[in-house]
Coordinates of N, CA and C in Angstrom, one line a residue:
M1 N 22.5 5.2 -76.8 CA 22.9 4.0 -77.4 C 24.5 3.8 -77.1
L2 N 25.2 4.8 -77.5 CA 26.7 4.8 -77.3 C 27.0 4.7 -75.8
L3 N 26.3 5.4 -75.0 CA 26.6 5.4 -73.6 C 26.3 4.0 -73.0
G4 N 25.2 3.3 -73.5 CA 24.9 2.0 -73.0 C 26.0 1.0 -73.4
F5 N 26.4 1.1 -74.7 CA 27.5 0.2 -75.2 C 28.8 0.4 -74.4
T6 N 29.1 1.7 -74.1 CA 30.3 2.0 -73.3 C 30.2 1.4 -71.9
A7 N 29.1 1.5 -71.3 CA 28.9 0.9 -69.9 C 29.0 -0.6 -69.9
V8 N 28.4 -1.2 -70.9 CA 28.5 -2.7 -71.0 C 29.9 -3.1 -71.3
F9 N 30.6 -2.4 -72.2 CA 32.0 -2.7 -72.5 C 32.9 -2.6 -71.3
G10 N 32.7 -1.5 -70.6 CA 33.5 -1.2 -69.4 C 33.3 -2.3 -68.4
A11 N 32.0 -2.7 -68.1 CA 31.7 -3.7 -67.2 C 32.4 -5.0 -67.6
A12 N 32.3 -5.4 -68.8 CA 32.9 -6.6 -69.3 C 34.4 -6.6 -69.2
L13 N 35.0 -5.4 -69.5 CA 36.4 -5.3 -69.4 C 36.9 -5.5 -67.9
W14 N 36.2 -4.8 -67.0 CA 36.5 -4.9 -65.6 C 36.4 -6.4 -65.2
Y15 N 35.3 -7.1 -65.5 CA 35.1 -8.5 -65.1 C 36.2 -9.4 -65.6
F16 N 36.6 -9.2 -66.9 CA 37.6 -10.1 -67.5 C 39.0 -9.8 -66.9
Q17 N 39.3 -8.6 -66.5 CA 40.6 -8.2 -65.9 C 40.7 -8.6 -64.4
T18 N 39.6 -8.6 -63.7 CA 39.7 -8.8 -62.2 C 39.0 -10.1 -61.7
Q19 N 38.2 -10.7 -62.5 CA 37.4 -11.8 -61.9 C 37.5 -13.1 -62.8
A20 N 37.4 -13.0 -64.0 CA 37.1 -14.2 -64.9 C 38.2 -15.2 -64.9
Y21 N 39.4 -14.9 -64.9 CA 40.5 -15.8 -65.1 C 41.2 -16.3 -63.8
Y22 N 41.1 -15.5 -62.8 CA 41.8 -15.8 -61.6 C 41.0 -16.9 -60.8
T23 N 41.8 -17.8 -60.2 CA 41.2 -18.8 -59.4 C 42.1 -18.9 -58.1
E24 N 41.5 -19.2 -57.0 CA 42.3 -19.5 -55.8 C 42.9 -20.8 -55.9
V25 N 44.1 -21.0 -55.5 CA 44.9 -22.2 -55.6 C 45.0 -22.7 -54.2
A26 N 44.7 -24.0 -54.0 CA 44.9 -24.7 -52.7 C 46.3 -24.6 -52.2
A27 N 46.5 -24.4 -50.9 CA 47.9 -24.3 -50.4 C 48.7 -25.6 -50.6
S28 N 48.0 -26.7 -50.7 CA 48.6 -28.0 -50.9 C 49.2 -28.1 -52.3
E29 N 48.7 -27.2 -53.2 CA 49.2 -27.3 -54.6 C 50.3 -26.3 -54.9
V30 N 50.7 -25.5 -53.9 CA 51.7 -24.5 -54.1 C 52.9 -24.8 -53.3
E31 N 54.1 -24.8 -53.9 CA 55.4 -24.9 -53.1 C 56.2 -23.7 -53.3
I32 N 56.5 -23.0 -52.3 CA 57.3 -21.8 -52.4 C 58.7 -22.2 -52.2
R33 N 59.5 -21.9 -53.3 CA 60.9 -22.3 -53.3 C 61.8 -21.0 -53.4
I34 N 63.0 -21.1 -52.8 CA 63.8 -19.9 -52.8 C 65.2 -20.3 -53.2
T35 N 65.9 -19.4 -54.0 CA 67.2 -19.7 -54.6 C 68.4 -19.4 -53.7
R36 N 69.3 -20.4 -53.5 CA 70.5 -20.2 -52.6 C 71.5 -19.3 -53.3
V37 N 72.2 -18.6 -52.5 CA 73.3 -17.7 -53.0 C 74.4 -18.6 -53.7
G38 N 74.8 -18.2 -54.8 CA 76.0 -18.8 -55.5 C 75.8 -20.2 -56.2
G39 N 74.6 -20.7 -56.3 CA 74.5 -21.9 -57.0 C 73.3 -22.1 -57.8
G40 N 72.3 -21.3 -57.6 CA 71.1 -21.4 -58.3 C 70.2 -22.5 -57.9
E41 N 70.6 -23.2 -56.9 CA 69.8 -24.3 -56.3 C 68.7 -23.8 -55.5
T42 N 67.5 -24.3 -55.7 CA 66.3 -23.9 -54.9 C 66.0 -24.8 -53.8
H43 N 65.4 -24.3 -52.7 CA 65.0 -25.0 -51.6 C 63.6 -24.6 -51.2
P44 N 62.8 -25.5 -50.6 CA 61.5 -25.1 -50.1 C 61.6 -24.1 -49.0
L45 N 60.7 -23.1 -49.0 CA 60.7 -22.1 -47.9 C 59.4 -22.4 -47.1
A46 N 59.5 -22.5 -45.8 CA 58.3 -22.7 -45.0 C 57.3 -21.6 -45.2
A47 N 56.1 -22.0 -45.6 CA 55.0 -21.0 -45.9 C 53.8 -21.4 -45.1
D48 N 53.5 -20.7 -44.0 CA 52.3 -21.0 -43.2 C 51.2 -20.1 -43.6
G49 N 50.0 -20.6 -43.5 CA 48.8 -19.8 -43.9 C 48.7 -19.3 -45.3
L50 N 49.3 -20.1 -46.2 CA 49.4 -19.7 -47.6 C 48.0 -19.5 -48.3
R51 N 47.9 -18.4 -48.9 CA 46.7 -18.1 -49.8 C 47.3 -17.7 -51.2
A52 N 46.8 -18.3 -52.2 CA 47.4 -18.0 -53.6 C 46.3 -17.9 -54.6
I53 N 46.6 -17.2 -55.6 CA 45.7 -17.1 -56.8 C 46.6 -17.3 -58.1
D54 N 46.0 -17.7 -59.1 CA 46.7 -17.9 -60.4 C 45.7 -17.9 -61.5
A55 N 46.2 -18.0 -62.7 CA 45.3 -18.1 -63.9 C 46.1 -18.7 -65.0
E56 N 45.4 -19.5 -65.9 CA 46.1 -20.1 -67.0 C 46.4 -19.2 -68.1
T57 N 45.8 -18.0 -68.1 CA 45.9 -17.1 -69.2 C 47.3 -16.3 -69.3
S58 N 48.0 -16.3 -68.2 CA 49.3 -15.6 -68.2 C 50.2 -16.1 -67.0
P59 N 51.5 -16.2 -67.3 CA 52.3 -16.6 -66.2 C 52.5 -15.5 -65.1
L60 N 52.1 -14.3 -65.4 CA 52.2 -13.2 -64.4 C 51.1 -13.1 -63.5
K61 N 50.1 -13.9 -63.5 CA 48.9 -13.7 -62.6 C 49.1 -14.4 -61.2
F62 N 50.2 -15.1 -61.0 CA 50.4 -15.8 -59.7 C 50.6 -14.7 -58.6
R63 N 50.0 -14.8 -57.5 CA 50.2 -14.1 -56.3 C 50.0 -15.0 -55.1
A64 N 50.8 -14.8 -54.0 CA 50.6 -15.5 -52.8 C 51.0 -14.7 -51.6
C65 N 50.3 -15.0 -50.5 CA 50.5 -14.3 -49.2 C 50.7 -15.5 -48.2
F66 N 51.6 -15.3 -47.3 CA 51.9 -16.3 -46.3 C 52.8 -15.8 -45.2
T67 N 53.1 -16.6 -44.2 CA 54.1 -16.2 -43.2 C 55.1 -17.3 -43.2
T68 N 56.3 -16.9 -42.8 CA 57.4 -17.8 -42.8 C 58.2 -17.6 -41.4
P69 N 58.5 -18.7 -40.8 CA 59.3 -18.6 -39.5 C 60.8 -18.3 -39.8
A70 N 61.2 -18.3 -41.0 CA 62.6 -18.0 -41.3 C 62.9 -16.5 -41.0
S71 N 64.0 -16.3 -40.4 CA 64.4 -14.9 -40.0 C 65.0 -14.2 -41.2
L72 N 64.9 -12.9 -41.3 CA 65.6 -12.2 -42.4 C 67.1 -12.3 -42.3
A73 N 67.6 -12.4 -41.1 CA 69.1 -12.6 -41.0 C 69.5 -13.9 -41.7
M74 N 68.8 -15.0 -41.4 CA 69.2 -16.3 -42.1 C 68.9 -16.2 -43.6
L75 N 67.8 -15.6 -44.0 CA 67.5 -15.6 -45.4 C 68.5 -14.8 -46.2
T76 N 68.9 -13.6 -45.6 CA 69.9 -12.8 -46.4 C 71.3 -13.4 -46.5
E77 N 71.6 -14.2 -45.5 CA 72.9 -14.9 -45.5 C 72.9 -16.1 -46.5
T78 N 71.8 -16.7 -46.7 CA 71.7 -18.0 -47.4 C 71.1 -17.9 -48.8
Y79 N 70.2 -16.9 -49.0 CA 69.5 -16.9 -50.3 C 69.7 -15.6 -51.0
E80 N 69.5 -15.7 -52.3 CA 69.8 -14.7 -53.3 C 68.8 -13.5 -53.2
I81 N 69.3 -12.3 -52.9 CA 68.5 -11.1 -52.8 C 68.3 -10.7 -54.2
Y82 N 67.1 -10.2 -54.5 CA 66.7 -9.7 -55.8 C 66.4 -8.2 -55.8
D83 N 67.2 -7.4 -56.3 CA 67.1 -6.0 -56.3 C 66.1 -5.3 -57.2
A84 N 65.7 -6.0 -58.2 CA 64.8 -5.5 -59.2 C 63.3 -5.8 -59.0
A85 N 63.0 -6.1 -57.8 CA 61.6 -6.6 -57.5 C 60.6 -5.4 -57.7
S86 N 59.5 -5.8 -58.3 CA 58.4 -4.8 -58.6 C 57.1 -5.6 -58.5
P87 N 56.5 -5.6 -57.4 CA 55.3 -6.4 -57.2 C 54.1 -5.9 -58.1
L88 N 53.5 -6.9 -58.7 CA 52.4 -6.6 -59.6 C 51.0 -6.6 -58.8
T89 N 50.1 -5.7 -59.2 CA 48.9 -5.6 -58.5 C 48.1 -6.9 -58.6
A90 N 47.3 -7.1 -57.6 CA 46.4 -8.3 -57.6 C 44.9 -7.7 -57.7
P91 N 44.0 -8.6 -58.1 CA 42.6 -8.1 -58.1 C 42.2 -7.7 -56.7
G92 N 41.3 -6.7 -56.6 CA 40.9 -6.1 -55.3 C 40.4 -7.1 -54.4
W93 N 39.7 -8.2 -54.9 CA 39.2 -9.2 -54.0 C 40.2 -10.1 -53.3
F94 N 41.4 -10.1 -53.8 CA 42.5 -10.8 -53.1 C 43.2 -9.8 -52.2
E95 N 42.6 -9.6 -51.0 CA 42.9 -8.5 -50.2 C 44.2 -8.6 -49.4
C96 N 44.8 -9.8 -49.3 CA 46.0 -10.0 -48.5 C 47.2 -9.4 -49.3
F97 N 47.1 -9.2 -50.6 CA 48.2 -8.8 -51.4 C 48.1 -7.4 -51.9
D98 N 48.8 -6.5 -51.2 CA 48.8 -5.0 -51.6 C 50.1 -4.7 -52.2
A99 N 50.1 -4.7 -53.5 CA 51.4 -4.5 -54.3 C 52.0 -3.1 -54.0
A100 N 51.2 -2.1 -53.8 CA 51.8 -0.8 -53.5 C 52.5 -0.8 -52.2
A101 N 51.8 -1.4 -51.1 CA 52.4 -1.4 -49.8 C 53.7 -2.3 -49.8
I102 N 53.7 -3.4 -50.5 CA 54.9 -4.2 -50.6 C 56.0 -3.5 -51.3
G103 N 55.7 -2.8 -52.4 CA 56.7 -2.0 -53.1 C 57.3 -0.9 -52.3
R104 N 56.5 -0.2 -51.5 CA 57.0 0.8 -50.6 C 57.9 0.2 -49.6
A105 N 57.5 -1.0 -49.0 CA 58.3 -1.6 -48.0 C 59.7 -2.1 -48.6
L106 N 59.7 -2.5 -49.8 CA 60.9 -2.9 -50.5 C 61.8 -1.6 -50.7
E107 N 61.2 -0.5 -51.0 CA 62.0 0.7 -51.2 C 62.6 1.2 -49.9
T108 N 61.9 1.1 -48.8 CA 62.4 1.6 -47.5 C 63.2 0.6 -46.8
G109 N 63.3 -0.6 -47.2 CA 64.1 -1.6 -46.5 C 63.3 -2.4 -45.4
E110 N 62.0 -2.1 -45.3 CA 61.2 -2.8 -44.3 C 61.0 -4.2 -44.8
A111 N 61.1 -4.5 -46.0 CA 61.0 -5.9 -46.6 C 62.2 -6.1 -47.5
I112 N 62.5 -7.3 -47.7 CA 63.6 -7.6 -48.6 C 63.1 -8.7 -49.6
A113 N 63.5 -8.5 -50.9 CA 63.0 -9.4 -52.0 C 64.1 -10.4 -52.3
F114 N 63.7 -11.6 -52.5 CA 64.6 -12.7 -52.9 C 64.1 -13.4 -54.2
M115 N 65.1 -14.0 -54.9 CA 64.8 -14.8 -56.0 C 64.1 -16.1 -55.5
G116 N 62.9 -16.3 -55.9 CA 62.2 -17.5 -55.5 C 62.7 -18.6 -56.5
E117 N 62.2 -18.6 -57.7 CA 62.6 -19.5 -58.7 C 62.8 -18.8 -60.0
R118 N 63.9 -19.0 -60.7 CA 64.2 -18.5 -62.0 C 63.3 -19.3 -63.0
D119 N 62.8 -18.5 -64.0 CA 62.1 -19.2 -65.1 C 61.1 -20.2 -64.6
V120 N 60.3 -19.8 -63.6 CA 59.2 -20.6 -63.1 C 58.2 -20.9 -64.2
A121 N 58.1 -19.9 -65.1 CA 57.3 -20.1 -66.3 C 58.0 -19.3 -67.4
E122 N 57.7 -19.6 -68.7 CA 58.4 -18.9 -69.7 C 58.4 -17.4 -69.6
G123 N 59.5 -16.8 -69.4 CA 59.6 -15.3 -69.3 C 59.3 -14.7 -68.0
A124 N 59.2 -15.6 -66.9 CA 58.8 -15.1 -65.6 C 59.6 -15.8 -64.5
H125 N 60.1 -15.0 -63.5 CA 60.7 -15.5 -62.3 C 59.6 -15.4 -61.2
R126 N 59.8 -16.2 -60.2 CA 59.0 -16.1 -59.0 C 59.8 -15.3 -58.0
I127 N 59.3 -14.2 -57.5 CA 59.9 -13.3 -56.5 C 59.2 -13.4 -55.2
I128 N 60.0 -13.3 -54.1 CA 59.4 -13.4 -52.8 C 59.9 -12.2 -52.0
A129 N 59.0 -11.5 -51.3 CA 59.3 -10.4 -50.4 C 59.0 -10.9 -49.0
V130 N 59.9 -10.6 -48.1 CA 59.8 -11.0 -46.7 C 60.0 -9.8 -45.8
F131 N 59.1 -9.7 -44.8 CA 59.2 -8.7 -43.8 C 59.8 -9.3 -42.6
D132 N 60.3 -8.4 -41.7 CA 61.0 -8.8 -40.5 C 60.1 -9.6 -39.6
D133 N 58.8 -9.3 -39.6 CA 57.8 -10.0 -38.7 C 57.3 -11.4 -39.3
G134 N 57.9 -11.8 -40.5 CA 57.6 -13.1 -41.0 C 56.5 -13.0 -42.1
R135 N 55.8 -11.9 -42.3 CA 54.9 -11.8 -43.4 C 55.7 -11.9 -44.7
A136 N 55.1 -12.6 -45.7 CA 55.8 -12.8 -46.9 C 54.8 -12.9 -48.1
Y137 N 55.3 -12.5 -49.3 CA 54.5 -12.4 -50.4 C 55.3 -12.9 -51.6
A138 N 54.6 -13.5 -52.6 CA 55.3 -14.0 -53.8 C 54.4 -13.6 -55.0
W139 N 55.1 -13.4 -56.1 CA 54.5 -13.1 -57.4 C 55.4 -13.4 -58.5
H140 N 54.9 -13.5 -59.7 CA 55.7 -13.8 -60.9 C 56.0 -12.4 -61.5
Q141 N 57.2 -12.2 -62.0 CA 57.7 -11.0 -62.6 C 58.4 -11.3 -63.9
L142 N 58.3 -10.5 -64.9 CA 59.0 -10.7 -66.1 C 60.5 -10.8 -65.9
T143 N 61.1 -11.7 -66.6 CA 62.6 -11.9 -66.6 C 63.2 -10.6 -67.2
E144 N 64.4 -10.4 -66.9 CA 65.1 -9.2 -67.5 C 65.0 -9.2 -69.0
E145 N 65.2 -10.3 -69.6 CA 65.2 -10.4 -71.1 C 63.8 -10.0 -71.6
Y146 N 62.7 -10.4 -71.0 CA 61.4 -10.0 -71.5 C 61.1 -8.6 -71.1
A147 N 61.5 -8.1 -70.0 CA 61.2 -6.8 -69.5 C 61.8 -5.7 -70.4
E148 N 63.0 -6.1 -71.1 CA 63.7 -5.1 -71.9 C 63.0 -5.0 -73.3
Q149 N 62.2 -6.0 -73.7 CA 61.5 -6.0 -75.0 C 60.4 -5.0 -75.1

């Protein structure tokens, strides 16, 4: 009896954490914006082949994968680098977003993180990581204020 309850509870927990609340978002409904150095002003970032997921249950569930024609040289000169980037894992079925690989690339310098939009949702910034070959990823991350609590 206890084993059966545990199995059902575990299955329900897995479902609600990885399947129930996430929905794919149409590319036409997502605008990737990036913050300029020194002014806080945001500008649209070209995002080709965009795939995104989100959920209404938390501002931290947004993830996106895309490519951008913008070069890292131009991006680093024009837009605000974000040193505290920490990609959050995505559900396994959203295969284009590998938080561990993105995190390693940020640590080694293979990718660079930028401030997408500050306070895109209460307590969350949108962060963008860009690789030299144009692959790019976006996610929402707790603001410094919320992360310290």
